[in-house]
Amino acid sequence: MSIYTLIPIVFIALYLGYWFYIKNKNSQQAQIVSNTDFKAEFANAEKYKNHFLTSELPFLKKAMEQEKIDAFNYASNEYGVASALKDGVKDKLKGMATLGAVRFTTVQTPKYLVLSGKNLHLFDTDTDGEINRHFIFDAARLENSRLTELPLTGSVQAQAQARGNNVKAYKLSLQTDDKPVVLIIYSCLIFTNIAEIPTNPQKTIEAIIIANDFLKQLGDLYPNLKVSLPIFN
């Protein structure tokens, strides 16, 4: 067997070995998270939230200025095949406008939801991660909004199951004067459109507690937005 034949075989073997190693490691981490006593951990919600805001999201505190952050969560646009096709057409038209000199690709950017009093703040970001839009949904709009659990399929399922058996996904439809703003949120701090594999079980536990705290407070304020939370079942 020549060396040219061996090279791809060795490469494939190394790739498969690495893939199985990562899969096994992720499975072990997910199991650690699944075995956590989340009801006991929920007592630490305030501590986890404050630490996360200080260490990971100081820009949210700055954006909220003097307003209190009662709870927060991550969010992403609902992005299905129709949305992808629509963005593809828009990108193609933009490219045609430059005579093909520039290729455009629409990027789905992270969003942040902040509950402050009875208001829900939605912060959108640009491709550099900077906040570029701020929307406020008051009680009147939230009372006419909807929150429903989503079936775990595709990328939504992959994101949830990588974090154990206690993560659910939800579709949040926020009422506006025009059509609703539709977002995907989880009972964990997750951006749907940013593929990531958790590497620290403790951080995952804290992310689950913070997101469940957000969902619980939202549901306590607005019964129409109350959903079943897996960590309390």
PDB file of C-alpha atoms in Angstrom, residues 45-46 48-54 56-57 60-61 64 69-75 111-116 120-121 123 186 188-189 206-215 217:
ATOM      1  CA  ALA A  45     -30.725  32.423  40.745  1.00  0.00           C
ATOM      2  CA  GLU A  46     -30.002  35.952  41.940  1.00  0.00           C
ATOM      3  CA  TYR A  48     -25.898  33.540  39.122  1.00  0.00           C
ATOM      4  CA  LYS A  49     -27.753  36.360  37.377  1.00  0.00           C
ATOM      5  CA  ASN A  50     -25.693  39.133  38.961  1.00  0.00           C
ATOM      6  CA  HIS A  51     -22.420  37.335  38.284  1.00  0.00           C
ATOM      7  CA  PHE A  52     -23.351  36.759  34.646  1.00  0.00           C
ATOM      8  CA  LEU A  53     -24.403  40.364  34.109  1.00  0.00           C
ATOM      9  CA  THR A  54     -21.117  41.581  35.552  1.00  0.00           C
ATOM     10  CA  GLU A  56     -20.493  38.396  30.509  1.00  0.00           C
ATOM     11  CA  LEU A  57     -23.089  41.085  29.813  1.00  0.00           C
ATOM     12  CA  LEU A  60     -26.769  45.120  29.018  1.00  0.00           C
ATOM     13  CA  LYS A  61     -26.489  46.922  32.339  1.00  0.00           C
ATOM     14  CA  MET A  64     -30.597  49.643  30.648  1.00  0.00           C
ATOM     15  CA  ILE A  69     -32.778  44.132  35.448  1.00  0.00           C
ATOM     16  CA  ASP A  70     -35.152  41.669  37.105  1.00  0.00           C
ATOM     17  CA  ALA A  71     -34.434  38.809  34.718  1.00  0.00           C
ATOM     18  CA  PHE A  72     -32.956  38.215  31.284  1.00  0.00           C
ATOM     19  CA  ASN A  73     -32.666  35.651  28.523  1.00  0.00           C
ATOM     20  CA  TYR A  74     -31.204  35.217  25.059  1.00  0.00           C
ATOM     21  CA  ALA A  75     -33.360  35.111  21.940  1.00  0.00           C
ATOM     22  CA  LYS A 111     -30.822  39.281  20.730  1.00  0.00           C
ATOM     23  CA  TYR A 112     -31.362  39.860  24.432  1.00  0.00           C
ATOM     24  CA  LEU A 113     -34.592  40.010  26.420  1.00  0.00           C
ATOM     25  CA  VAL A 114     -34.616  41.942  29.685  1.00  0.00           C
ATOM     26  CA  LEU A 115     -37.521  41.994  32.114  1.00  0.00           C
ATOM     27  CA  SER A 116     -37.671  45.214  34.113  1.00  0.00           C
ATOM     28  CA  LEU A 120     -39.933  43.625  28.479  1.00  0.00           C
ATOM     29  CA  HIS A 121     -36.942  45.113  26.676  1.00  0.00           C
ATOM     30  CA  PHE A 123     -32.118  44.451  22.398  1.00  0.00           C
ATOM     31  CA  TYR A 186     -34.992  28.416  25.586  1.00  0.00           C
ATOM     32  CA  CYS A 188     -31.326  28.026  29.015  1.00  0.00           C
ATOM     33  CA  LEU A 189     -29.176  30.873  27.703  1.00  0.00           C
ATOM     34  CA  GLU A 206     -26.160  28.523  35.780  1.00  0.00           C
ATOM     35  CA  ALA A 207     -27.431  29.331  32.272  1.00  0.00           C
ATOM     36  CA  ILE A 208     -30.412  27.021  32.817  1.00  0.00           C
ATOM     37  CA  ILE A 209     -31.226  28.628  36.173  1.00  0.00           C
ATOM     38  CA  ILE A 210     -31.013  32.170  34.754  1.00  0.00           C
ATOM     39  CA  ALA A 211     -33.290  31.383  31.808  1.00  0.00           C
ATOM     40  CA  ASN A 212     -35.817  29.541  33.983  1.00  0.00           C
ATOM     41  CA  ASP A 213     -35.847  32.502  36.354  1.00  0.00           C
ATOM     42  CA  PHE A 214     -36.705  34.736  33.386  1.00  0.00           C
ATOM     43  CA  LEU A 215     -39.518  32.447  32.231  1.00  0.00           C
ATOM     44  CA  GLN A 217     -40.953  35.833  36.398  1.00  0.00           C
TER      45      GLN A 217
END
